[in-house]
Amino acid sequence: QVQLVESGGGLVQPGGSLRLSCAASGFSFSTYASMSWYRHAPGKERELVATINIPSGGTSYADSVKGRFTISKDNGKNTVYLQMNSLKPEDTAVYYCNAVKRWTGIPYWGQGTQVTVSS
């Protein structure tokens, strides 16, 4: 059974940084096609923040976070990270980890972690 466990959320002041982690278990990391971070703020639609291709390591970002956020992976730890710098109040949301299985395209989701950017 696939499990995605996020951690690292919290309260941070504008301009600060946080690093989110998503630990995957249940399947070999190499069986995932991609892993992504989404966020969902109250009153807004869910937004795809960043994606990393597991086999190639290629990355992509939403325009709203380009240059501030970095997605990365540690194959040995089956973990994906989201380094968030220069945080803004509009980054406040629940951040969710998503994984897509290779060959089947089946998506899996974590439980979410709250990020609040406020002074």
PDB file of N, CA, C and O in Angstrom, residues 19-96:
ATOM      1  N   ARG A  19      11.170  24.027   4.524  1.00  0.00           N
ATOM      2  CA  ARG A  19      11.400  22.886   3.655  1.00  0.00           C
ATOM      3  C   ARG A  19      10.391  21.802   3.982  1.00  0.00           C
ATOM      4  O   ARG A  19      10.352  21.308   5.114  1.00  0.00           O
ATOM      5  N   LEU A  20       9.595  21.450   2.998  1.00  0.00           N
ATOM      6  CA  LEU A  20       8.638  20.368   3.147  1.00  0.00           C
ATOM      7  C   LEU A  20       9.267  19.058   2.685  1.00  0.00           C
ATOM      8  O   LEU A  20      10.063  19.044   1.748  1.00  0.00           O
ATOM      9  N   SER A  21       8.885  17.980   3.347  1.00  0.00           N
ATOM     10  CA  SER A  21       9.350  16.650   2.966  1.00  0.00           C
ATOM     11  C   SER A  21       8.152  15.758   2.697  1.00  0.00           C
ATOM     12  O   SER A  21       7.098  15.892   3.341  1.00  0.00           O
ATOM     13  N   CYS A  22       8.319  14.840   1.755  1.00  0.00           N
ATOM     14  CA  CYS A  22       7.291  13.847   1.457  1.00  0.00           C
ATOM     15  C   CYS A  22       7.986  12.496   1.375  1.00  0.00           C
ATOM     16  O   CYS A  22       8.721  12.229   0.421  1.00  0.00           O
ATOM     17  N   ALA A  23       7.741  11.677   2.373  1.00  0.00           N
ATOM     18  CA  ALA A  23       8.345  10.341   2.420  1.00  0.00           C
ATOM     19  C   ALA A  23       7.376   9.323   1.834  1.00  0.00           C
ATOM     20  O   ALA A  23       6.233   9.221   2.285  1.00  0.00           O
ATOM     21  N   ALA A  24       7.849   8.593   0.846  1.00  0.00           N
ATOM     22  CA  ALA A  24       7.012   7.594   0.166  1.00  0.00           C
ATOM     23  C   ALA A  24       7.369   6.196   0.631  1.00  0.00           C
ATOM     24  O   ALA A  24       8.545   5.864   0.783  1.00  0.00           O
ATOM     25  N   SER A  25       6.357   5.386   0.831  1.00  0.00           N
ATOM     26  CA  SER A  25       6.584   3.991   1.222  1.00  0.00           C
ATOM     27  C   SER A  25       5.555   3.107   0.549  1.00  0.00           C
ATOM     28  O   SER A  25       4.535   3.582   0.045  1.00  0.00           O
ATOM     29  N   GLY A  26       5.826   1.817   0.547  1.00  0.00           N
ATOM     30  CA  GLY A  26       4.893   0.863  -0.028  1.00  0.00           C
ATOM     31  C   GLY A  26       5.314   0.363  -1.395  1.00  0.00           C
ATOM     32  O   GLY A  26       4.990  -0.769  -1.773  1.00  0.00           O
ATOM     33  N   PHE A  27       6.017   1.177  -2.142  1.00  0.00           N
ATOM     34  CA  PHE A  27       6.510   0.776  -3.455  1.00  0.00           C
ATOM     35  C   PHE A  27       7.905   1.346  -3.639  1.00  0.00           C
ATOM     36  O   PHE A  27       8.248   2.366  -3.051  1.00  0.00           O
ATOM     37  N   SER A  28       8.677   0.716  -4.490  1.00  0.00           N
ATOM     38  CA  SER A  28       9.984   1.255  -4.824  1.00  0.00           C
ATOM     39  C   SER A  28       9.831   2.629  -5.463  1.00  0.00           C
ATOM     40  O   SER A  28       8.920   2.863  -6.249  1.00  0.00           O
ATOM     41  N   PHE A  29      10.718   3.514  -5.073  1.00  0.00           N
ATOM     42  CA  PHE A  29      10.686   4.877  -5.605  1.00  0.00           C
ATOM     43  C   PHE A  29      10.730   4.879  -7.125  1.00  0.00           C
ATOM     44  O   PHE A  29      10.134   5.731  -7.764  1.00  0.00           O
ATOM     45  N   SER A  30      11.420   3.917  -7.685  1.00  0.00           N
ATOM     46  CA  SER A  30      11.593   3.879  -9.138  1.00  0.00           C
ATOM     47  C   SER A  30      10.305   3.526  -9.878  1.00  0.00           C
ATOM     48  O   SER A  30      10.247   3.655 -11.093  1.00  0.00           O
ATOM     49  N   THR A  31       9.279   3.098  -9.137  1.00  0.00           N
ATOM     50  CA  THR A  31       8.006   2.762  -9.785  1.00  0.00           C
ATOM     51  C   THR A  31       7.115   3.989  -9.975  1.00  0.00           C
ATOM     52  O   THR A  31       6.043   3.895 -10.555  1.00  0.00           O
ATOM     53  N   TYR A  32       7.565   5.133  -9.484  1.00  0.00           N
ATOM     54  CA  TYR A  32       6.803   6.363  -9.677  1.00  0.00           C
ATOM     55  C   TYR A  32       7.274   7.070 -10.948  1.00  0.00           C
ATOM     56  O   TYR A  32       8.465   7.138 -11.231  1.00  0.00           O
ATOM     57  N   ALA A  33       6.330   7.606 -11.701  1.00  0.00           N
ATOM     58  CA  ALA A  33       6.676   8.409 -12.866  1.00  0.00           C
ATOM     59  C   ALA A  33       7.059   9.822 -12.444  1.00  0.00           C
ATOM     60  O   ALA A  33       7.996  10.407 -12.976  1.00  0.00           O
ATOM     61  N   SER A  34       6.323  10.366 -11.514  1.00  0.00           N
ATOM     62  CA  SER A  34       6.576  11.731 -11.076  1.00  0.00           C
ATOM     63  C   SER A  34       6.023  11.920  -9.673  1.00  0.00           C
ATOM     64  O   SER A  34       5.165  11.158  -9.221  1.00  0.00           O
ATOM     65  N   MET A  35       6.543  12.925  -9.021  1.00  0.00           N
ATOM     66  CA  MET A  35       5.997  13.364  -7.738  1.00  0.00           C
ATOM     67  C   MET A  35       5.857  14.871  -7.788  1.00  0.00           C
ATOM     68  O   MET A  35       6.676  15.557  -8.410  1.00  0.00           O
ATOM     69  N   SER A  36       4.813  15.343  -7.162  1.00  0.00           N
ATOM     70  CA  SER A  36       4.489  16.765  -7.241  1.00  0.00           C
ATOM     71  C   SER A  36       4.053  17.299  -5.884  1.00  0.00           C
ATOM     72  O   SER A  36       3.660  16.539  -5.003  1.00  0.00           O
ATOM     73  N   TRP A  37       4.114  18.604  -5.781  1.00  0.00           N
ATOM     74  CA  TRP A  37       3.520  19.325  -4.664  1.00  0.00           C
ATOM     75  C   TRP A  37       2.376  20.173  -5.208  1.00  0.00           C
ATOM     76  O   TRP A  37       2.552  20.909  -6.185  1.00  0.00           O
ATOM     77  N   TYR A  38       1.221  20.043  -4.584  1.00  0.00           N
ATOM     78  CA  TYR A  38       0.069  20.875  -4.850  1.00  0.00           C
ATOM     79  C   TYR A  38      -0.205  21.691  -3.587  1.00  0.00           C
ATOM     80  O   TYR A  38       0.218  21.338  -2.499  1.00  0.00           O
ATOM     81  N   ARG A  39      -0.976  22.762  -3.764  1.00  0.00           N
ATOM     82  CA  ARG A  39      -1.432  23.504  -2.592  1.00  0.00           C
ATOM     83  C   ARG A  39      -2.879  23.929  -2.802  1.00  0.00           C
ATOM     84  O   ARG A  39      -3.338  24.116  -3.927  1.00  0.00           O
ATOM     85  N   HIS A  40      -3.550  24.078  -1.670  1.00  0.00           N
ATOM     86  CA  HIS A  40      -4.956  24.458  -1.701  1.00  0.00           C
ATOM     87  C   HIS A  40      -5.192  25.475  -0.603  1.00  0.00           C
ATOM     88  O   HIS A  40      -5.041  25.170   0.590  1.00  0.00           O
ATOM     89  N   ALA A  41      -5.529  26.679  -1.024  1.00  0.00           N
ATOM     90  CA  ALA A  41      -5.825  27.756  -0.087  1.00  0.00           C
ATOM     91  C   ALA A  41      -7.333  27.947  -0.010  1.00  0.00           C
ATOM     92  O   ALA A  41      -8.037  27.711  -1.003  1.00  0.00           O
ATOM     93  N   PRO A  42      -7.838  28.400   1.120  1.00  0.00           N
ATOM     94  CA  PRO A  42      -9.290  28.604   1.264  1.00  0.00           C
ATOM     95  C   PRO A  42      -9.811  29.558   0.197  1.00  0.00           C
ATOM     96  O   PRO A  42      -9.231  30.618  -0.057  1.00  0.00           O
ATOM     97  N   GLY A  43     -10.892  29.152  -0.449  1.00  0.00           N
ATOM     98  CA  GLY A  43     -11.511  30.009  -1.446  1.00  0.00           C
ATOM     99  C   GLY A  43     -10.835  29.990  -2.799  1.00  0.00           C
ATOM    100  O   GLY A  43     -11.245  30.716  -3.709  1.00  0.00           O
ATOM    101  N   LYS A  44      -9.789  29.181  -2.929  1.00  0.00           N
ATOM    102  CA  LYS A  44      -9.065  29.109  -4.200  1.00  0.00           C
ATOM    103  C   LYS A  44      -9.061  27.674  -4.714  1.00  0.00           C
ATOM    104  O   LYS A  44      -9.277  26.725  -3.961  1.00  0.00           O
ATOM    105  N   GLU A  45      -8.789  27.531  -5.994  1.00  0.00           N
ATOM    106  CA  GLU A  45      -8.670  26.201  -6.568  1.00  0.00           C
ATOM    107  C   GLU A  45      -7.312  25.600  -6.204  1.00  0.00           C
ATOM    108  O   GLU A  45      -6.335  26.303  -5.947  1.00  0.00           O
ATOM    109  N   ARG A  46      -7.299  24.270  -6.202  1.00  0.00           N
ATOM    110  CA  ARG A  46      -6.030  23.596  -5.958  1.00  0.00           C
ATOM    111  C   ARG A  46      -5.039  23.957  -7.059  1.00  0.00           C
ATOM    112  O   ARG A  46      -5.394  24.007  -8.230  1.00  0.00           O
ATOM    113  N   GLU A  47      -3.795  24.181  -6.680  1.00  0.00           N
ATOM    114  CA  GLU A  47      -2.771  24.637  -7.614  1.00  0.00           C
ATOM    115  C   GLU A  47      -1.600  23.663  -7.629  1.00  0.00           C
ATOM    116  O   GLU A  47      -1.101  23.269  -6.569  1.00  0.00           O
ATOM    117  N   LEU A  48      -1.159  23.305  -8.816  1.00  0.00           N
ATOM    118  CA  LEU A  48       0.059  22.510  -8.962  1.00  0.00           C
ATOM    119  C   LEU A  48       1.247  23.442  -8.776  1.00  0.00           C
ATOM    120  O   LEU A  48       1.413  24.396  -9.535  1.00  0.00           O
ATOM    121  N   VAL A  49       2.073  23.150  -7.795  1.00  0.00           N
ATOM    122  CA  VAL A  49       3.182  24.027  -7.437  1.00  0.00           C
ATOM    123  C   VAL A  49       4.469  23.611  -8.149  1.00  0.00           C
ATOM    124  O   VAL A  49       5.157  24.443  -8.746  1.00  0.00           O
ATOM    125  N   ALA A  50       4.810  22.343  -8.050  1.00  0.00           N
ATOM    126  CA  ALA A  50       6.072  21.859  -8.624  1.00  0.00           C
ATOM    127  C   ALA A  50       5.988  20.363  -8.863  1.00  0.00           C
ATOM    128  O   ALA A  50       5.300  19.656  -8.126  1.00  0.00           O
ATOM    129  N   THR A  51       6.710  19.923  -9.885  1.00  0.00           N
ATOM    130  CA  THR A  51       6.748  18.501 -10.253  1.00  0.00           C
ATOM    131  C   THR A  51       8.182  18.088 -10.519  1.00  0.00           C
ATOM    132  O   THR A  51       8.952  18.864 -11.098  1.00  0.00           O
ATOM    133  N   ILE A  52       8.502  16.863 -10.113  1.00  0.00           N
ATOM    134  CA  ILE A  52       9.804  16.299 -10.457  1.00  0.00           C
ATOM    135  C   ILE A  52       9.593  14.939 -11.101  1.00  0.00           C
ATOM    136  O   ILE A  52       8.805  14.120 -10.606  1.00  0.00           O
ATOM    137  N   ASN A  53      10.234  14.742 -12.253  1.00  0.00           N
ATOM    138  CA  ASN A  53      10.187  13.453 -12.934  1.00  0.00           C
ATOM    139  C   ASN A  53      11.157  12.513 -12.222  1.00  0.00           C
ATOM    140  O   ASN A  53      12.347  12.827 -12.102  1.00  0.00           O
ATOM    141  N   ILE A  54      10.649  11.383 -11.762  1.00  0.00           N
ATOM    142  CA  ILE A  54      11.495  10.518 -10.945  1.00  0.00           C
ATOM    143  C   ILE A  54      12.636   9.880 -11.749  1.00  0.00           C
ATOM    144  O   ILE A  54      13.777   9.886 -11.301  1.00  0.00           O
ATOM    145  N   PRO A  55      12.385   9.327 -12.933  1.00  0.00           N
ATOM    146  CA  PRO A  55      13.519   8.737 -13.657  1.00  0.00           C
ATOM    147  C   PRO A  55      14.573   9.756 -14.090  1.00  0.00           C
ATOM    148  O   PRO A  55      15.774   9.483 -13.995  1.00  0.00           O
ATOM    149  N   SER A  56      14.135  10.927 -14.565  1.00  0.00           N
ATOM    150  CA  SER A  56      15.085  11.874 -15.150  1.00  0.00           C
ATOM    151  C   SER A  56      15.531  12.966 -14.195  1.00  0.00           C
ATOM    152  O   SER A  56      16.593  13.566 -14.392  1.00  0.00           O
ATOM    153  N   GLY A  57      14.700  13.248 -13.205  1.00  0.00           N
ATOM    154  CA  GLY A  57      15.003  14.366 -12.305  1.00  0.00           C
ATOM    155  C   GLY A  57      14.592  15.718 -12.854  1.00  0.00           C
ATOM    156  O   GLY A  57      14.823  16.742 -12.203  1.00  0.00           O
ATOM    157  N   GLY A  58      13.978  15.744 -14.022  1.00  0.00           N
ATOM    158  CA  GLY A  58      13.516  17.003 -14.574  1.00  0.00           C
ATOM    159  C   GLY A  58      12.443  17.636 -13.712  1.00  0.00           C
ATOM    160  O   GLY A  58      11.662  16.936 -13.061  1.00  0.00           O
ATOM    161  N   THR A  59      12.421  18.965 -13.685  1.00  0.00           N
ATOM    162  CA  THR A  59      11.503  19.672 -12.806  1.00  0.00           C
ATOM    163  C   THR A  59      10.704  20.719 -13.564  1.00  0.00           C
ATOM    164  O   THR A  59      11.107  21.201 -14.631  1.00  0.00           O
ATOM    165  N   SER A  60       9.569  21.084 -13.000  1.00  0.00           N
ATOM    166  CA  SER A  60       8.765  22.176 -13.528  1.00  0.00           C
ATOM    167  C   SER A  60       8.071  22.864 -12.368  1.00  0.00           C
ATOM    168  O   SER A  60       7.848  22.246 -11.318  1.00  0.00           O
ATOM    169  N   TYR A  61       7.730  24.148 -12.580  1.00  0.00           N
ATOM    170  CA  TYR A  61       7.190  24.968 -11.503  1.00  0.00           C
ATOM    171  C   TYR A  61       6.048  25.843 -11.997  1.00  0.00           C
ATOM    172  O   TYR A  61       6.025  26.258 -13.161  1.00  0.00           O
ATOM    173  N   ALA A  62       5.151  26.154 -11.086  1.00  0.00           N
ATOM    174  CA  ALA A  62       4.149  27.167 -11.367  1.00  0.00           C
ATOM    175  C   ALA A  62       4.844  28.515 -11.461  1.00  0.00           C
ATOM    176  O   ALA A  62       5.840  28.767 -10.768  1.00  0.00           O
ATOM    177  N   ASP A  63       4.308  29.390 -12.303  1.00  0.00           N
ATOM    178  CA  ASP A  63       4.918  30.711 -12.448  1.00  0.00           C
ATOM    179  C   ASP A  63       4.967  31.455 -11.118  1.00  0.00           C
ATOM    180  O   ASP A  63       5.893  32.233 -10.870  1.00  0.00           O
ATOM    181  N   SER A  64       3.992  31.205 -10.271  1.00  0.00           N
ATOM    182  CA  SER A  64       3.899  31.933  -9.003  1.00  0.00           C
ATOM    183  C   SER A  64       5.034  31.601  -8.028  1.00  0.00           C
ATOM    184  O   SER A  64       5.264  32.343  -7.074  1.00  0.00           O
ATOM    185  N   VAL A  65       5.744  30.501  -8.262  1.00  0.00           N
ATOM    186  CA  VAL A  65       6.795  30.099  -7.323  1.00  0.00           C
ATOM    187  C   VAL A  65       8.172  29.993  -7.981  1.00  0.00           C
ATOM    188  O   VAL A  65       9.165  29.732  -7.289  1.00  0.00           O
ATOM    189  N   LYS A  66       8.242  30.207  -9.283  1.00  0.00           N
ATOM    190  CA  LYS A  66       9.534  30.099  -9.977  1.00  0.00           C
ATOM    191  C   LYS A  66      10.558  31.044  -9.370  1.00  0.00           C
ATOM    192  O   LYS A  66      10.270  32.207  -9.107  1.00  0.00           O
ATOM    193  N   GLY A  67      11.753  30.514  -9.156  1.00  0.00           N
ATOM    194  CA  GLY A  67      12.820  31.319  -8.577  1.00  0.00           C
ATOM    195  C   GLY A  67      12.800  31.365  -7.065  1.00  0.00           C
ATOM    196  O   GLY A  67      13.762  31.836  -6.451  1.00  0.00           O
ATOM    197  N   ARG A  68      11.722  30.889  -6.447  1.00  0.00           N
ATOM    198  CA  ARG A  68      11.635  30.890  -4.985  1.00  0.00           C
ATOM    199  C   ARG A  68      11.576  29.480  -4.405  1.00  0.00           C
ATOM    200  O   ARG A  68      12.100  29.244  -3.308  1.00  0.00           O
ATOM    201  N   PHE A  69      10.932  28.570  -5.116  1.00  0.00           N
ATOM    202  CA  PHE A  69      10.768  27.198  -4.629  1.00  0.00           C
ATOM    203  C   PHE A  69      11.649  26.259  -5.453  1.00  0.00           C
ATOM    204  O   PHE A  69      11.852  26.465  -6.655  1.00  0.00           O
ATOM    205  N   THR A  70      12.129  25.209  -4.791  1.00  0.00           N
ATOM    206  CA  THR A  70      12.922  24.189  -5.472  1.00  0.00           C
ATOM    207  C   THR A  70      12.450  22.806  -5.035  1.00  0.00           C
ATOM    208  O   THR A  70      12.401  22.519  -3.825  1.00  0.00           O
ATOM    209  N   ILE A  71      12.113  21.974  -6.007  1.00  0.00           N
ATOM    210  CA  ILE A  71      11.734  20.595  -5.711  1.00  0.00           C
ATOM    211  C   ILE A  71      12.933  19.701  -5.979  1.00  0.00           C
ATOM    212  O   ILE A  71      13.675  19.908  -6.948  1.00  0.00           O
ATOM    213  N   SER A  72      13.138  18.726  -5.102  1.00  0.00           N
ATOM    214  CA  SER A  72      14.265  17.812  -5.263  1.00  0.00           C
ATOM    215  C   SER A  72      13.889  16.451  -4.703  1.00  0.00           C
ATOM    216  O   SER A  72      12.846  16.306  -4.053  1.00  0.00           O
ATOM    217  N   LYS A  73      14.743  15.455  -4.968  1.00  0.00           N
ATOM    218  CA  LYS A  73      14.446  14.103  -4.487  1.00  0.00           C
ATOM    219  C   LYS A  73      15.698  13.441  -3.963  1.00  0.00           C
ATOM    220  O   LYS A  73      16.812  13.778  -4.379  1.00  0.00           O
ATOM    221  N   ASP A  74      15.496  12.526  -3.054  1.00  0.00           N
ATOM    222  CA  ASP A  74      16.568  11.684  -2.523  1.00  0.00           C
ATOM    223  C   ASP A  74      16.123  10.241  -2.743  1.00  0.00           C
ATOM    224  O   ASP A  74      15.277   9.732  -1.994  1.00  0.00           O
ATOM    225  N   ASN A  75      16.671   9.615  -3.774  1.00  0.00           N
ATOM    226  CA  ASN A  75      16.244   8.256  -4.111  1.00  0.00           C
ATOM    227  C   ASN A  75      16.516   7.279  -2.974  1.00  0.00           C
ATOM    228  O   ASN A  75      15.731   6.352  -2.735  1.00  0.00           O
ATOM    229  N   GLY A  76      17.605   7.480  -2.275  1.00  0.00           N
ATOM    230  CA  GLY A  76      17.957   6.565  -1.198  1.00  0.00           C
ATOM    231  C   GLY A  76      16.984   6.608  -0.031  1.00  0.00           C
ATOM    232  O   GLY A  76      16.790   5.620   0.672  1.00  0.00           O
ATOM    233  N   LYS A  77      16.357   7.780   0.149  1.00  0.00           N
ATOM    234  CA  LYS A  77      15.415   7.955   1.250  1.00  0.00           C
ATOM    235  C   LYS A  77      13.966   7.910   0.775  1.00  0.00           C
ATOM    236  O   LYS A  77      13.053   8.102   1.578  1.00  0.00           O
ATOM    237  N   ASN A  78      13.749   7.675  -0.523  1.00  0.00           N
ATOM    238  CA  ASN A  78      12.380   7.672  -1.075  1.00  0.00           C
ATOM    239  C   ASN A  78      11.628   8.939  -0.667  1.00  0.00           C
ATOM    240  O   ASN A  78      10.458   8.890  -0.269  1.00  0.00           O
ATOM    241  N   THR A  79      12.295  10.055  -0.761  1.00  0.00           N
ATOM    242  CA  THR A  79      11.734  11.309  -0.253  1.00  0.00           C
ATOM    243  C   THR A  79      11.881  12.412  -1.285  1.00  0.00           C
ATOM    244  O   THR A  79      12.905  12.510  -1.965  1.00  0.00           O
ATOM    245  N   VAL A  80      10.839  13.215  -1.376  1.00  0.00           N
ATOM    246  CA  VAL A  80      10.856  14.418  -2.202  1.00  0.00           C
ATOM    247  C   VAL A  80      10.741  15.625  -1.296  1.00  0.00           C
ATOM    248  O   VAL A  80      10.027  15.585  -0.287  1.00  0.00           O
ATOM    249  N   TYR A  81      11.446  16.674  -1.653  1.00  0.00           N
ATOM    250  CA  TYR A  81      11.476  17.887  -0.837  1.00  0.00           C
ATOM    251  C   TYR A  81      10.948  19.068  -1.639  1.00  0.00           C
ATOM    252  O   TYR A  81      11.015  19.094  -2.867  1.00  0.00           O
ATOM    253  N   LEU A  82      10.456  20.053  -0.910  1.00  0.00           N
ATOM    254  CA  LEU A  82      10.120  21.340  -1.509  1.00  0.00           C
ATOM    255  C   LEU A  82      10.745  22.410  -0.633  1.00  0.00           C
ATOM    256  O   LEU A  82      10.272  22.661   0.484  1.00  0.00           O
ATOM    257  N   GLN A  83      11.813  23.001  -1.138  1.00  0.00           N
ATOM    258  CA  GLN A  83      12.463  24.115  -0.446  1.00  0.00           C
ATOM    259  C   GLN A  83      11.754  25.393  -0.848  1.00  0.00           C
ATOM    260  O   GLN A  83      11.691  25.713  -2.039  1.00  0.00           O
ATOM    261  N   MET A  84      11.224  26.094   0.118  1.00  0.00           N
ATOM    262  CA  MET A  84      10.453  27.297  -0.150  1.00  0.00           C
ATOM    263  C   MET A  84      11.165  28.487   0.479  1.00  0.00           C
ATOM    264  O   MET A  84      11.311  28.557   1.709  1.00  0.00           O
ATOM    265  N   ASN A  85      11.616  29.405  -0.355  1.00  0.00           N
ATOM    266  CA  ASN A  85      12.300  30.610   0.103  1.00  0.00           C
ATOM    267  C   ASN A  85      11.489  31.842  -0.250  1.00  0.00           C
ATOM    268  O   ASN A  85      10.580  31.788  -1.081  1.00  0.00           O
ATOM    269  N   SER A  86      11.843  32.942   0.370  1.00  0.00           N
ATOM    270  CA  SER A  86      11.164  34.222   0.110  1.00  0.00           C
ATOM    271  C   SER A  86       9.652  34.062   0.157  1.00  0.00           C
ATOM    272  O   SER A  86       8.934  34.515  -0.733  1.00  0.00           O
ATOM    273  N   LEU A  87       9.188  33.436   1.207  1.00  0.00           N
ATOM    274  CA  LEU A  87       7.763  33.133   1.308  1.00  0.00           C
ATOM    275  C   LEU A  87       6.929  34.401   1.436  1.00  0.00           C
ATOM    276  O   LEU A  87       7.345  35.392   2.050  1.00  0.00           O
ATOM    277  N   LYS A  88       5.748  34.338   0.842  1.00  0.00           N
ATOM    278  CA  LYS A  88       4.808  35.445   0.831  1.00  0.00           C
ATOM    279  C   LYS A  88       3.509  35.016   1.493  1.00  0.00           C
ATOM    280  O   LYS A  88       3.187  33.818   1.522  1.00  0.00           O
ATOM    281  N   PRO A  89       2.725  35.952   1.996  1.00  0.00           N
ATOM    282  CA  PRO A  89       1.438  35.576   2.592  1.00  0.00           C
ATOM    283  C   PRO A  89       0.561  34.765   1.630  1.00  0.00           C
ATOM    284  O   PRO A  89      -0.170  33.868   2.075  1.00  0.00           O
ATOM    285  N   GLU A  90       0.665  35.052   0.348  1.00  0.00           N
ATOM    286  CA  GLU A  90      -0.158  34.317  -0.625  1.00  0.00           C
ATOM    287  C   GLU A  90       0.293  32.873  -0.832  1.00  0.00           C
ATOM    288  O   GLU A  90      -0.360  32.114  -1.539  1.00  0.00           O
ATOM    289  N   ASP A  91       1.408  32.488  -0.225  1.00  0.00           N
ATOM    290  CA  ASP A  91       1.828  31.084  -0.252  1.00  0.00           C
ATOM    291  C   ASP A  91       1.118  30.264   0.828  1.00  0.00           C
ATOM    292  O   ASP A  91       1.266  29.042   0.863  1.00  0.00           O
ATOM    293  N   THR A  92       0.371  30.937   1.683  1.00  0.00           N
ATOM    294  CA  THR A  92      -0.361  30.232   2.736  1.00  0.00           C
ATOM    295  C   THR A  92      -1.369  29.265   2.138  1.00  0.00           C
ATOM    296  O   THR A  92      -2.190  29.642   1.302  1.00  0.00           O
ATOM    297  N   ALA A  93      -1.273  28.005   2.537  1.00  0.00           N
ATOM    298  CA  ALA A  93      -2.145  26.962   1.993  1.00  0.00           C
ATOM    299  C   ALA A  93      -1.824  25.645   2.688  1.00  0.00           C
ATOM    300  O   ALA A  93      -0.816  25.539   3.409  1.00  0.00           O
ATOM    301  N   VAL A  94      -2.665  24.658   2.425  1.00  0.00           N
ATOM    302  CA  VAL A  94      -2.304  23.282   2.765  1.00  0.00           C
ATOM    303  C   VAL A  94      -1.563  22.707   1.562  1.00  0.00           C
ATOM    304  O   VAL A  94      -2.057  22.782   0.438  1.00  0.00           O
ATOM    305  N   TYR A  95      -0.398  22.174   1.811  1.00  0.00           N
ATOM    306  CA  TYR A  95       0.438  21.626   0.744  1.00  0.00           C
ATOM    307  C   TYR A  95       0.326  20.099   0.756  1.00  0.00           C
ATOM    308  O   TYR A  95       0.476  19.455   1.810  1.00  0.00           O
ATOM    309  N   TYR A  96       0.074  19.552  -0.420  1.00  0.00           N
ATOM    310  CA  TYR A  96      -0.133  18.117  -0.571  1.00  0.00           C
ATOM    311  C   TYR A  96       0.932  17.519  -1.486  1.00  0.00           C
ATOM    312  O   TYR A  96       1.269  18.090  -2.530  1.00  0.00           O
TER     313      TYR A  96
END
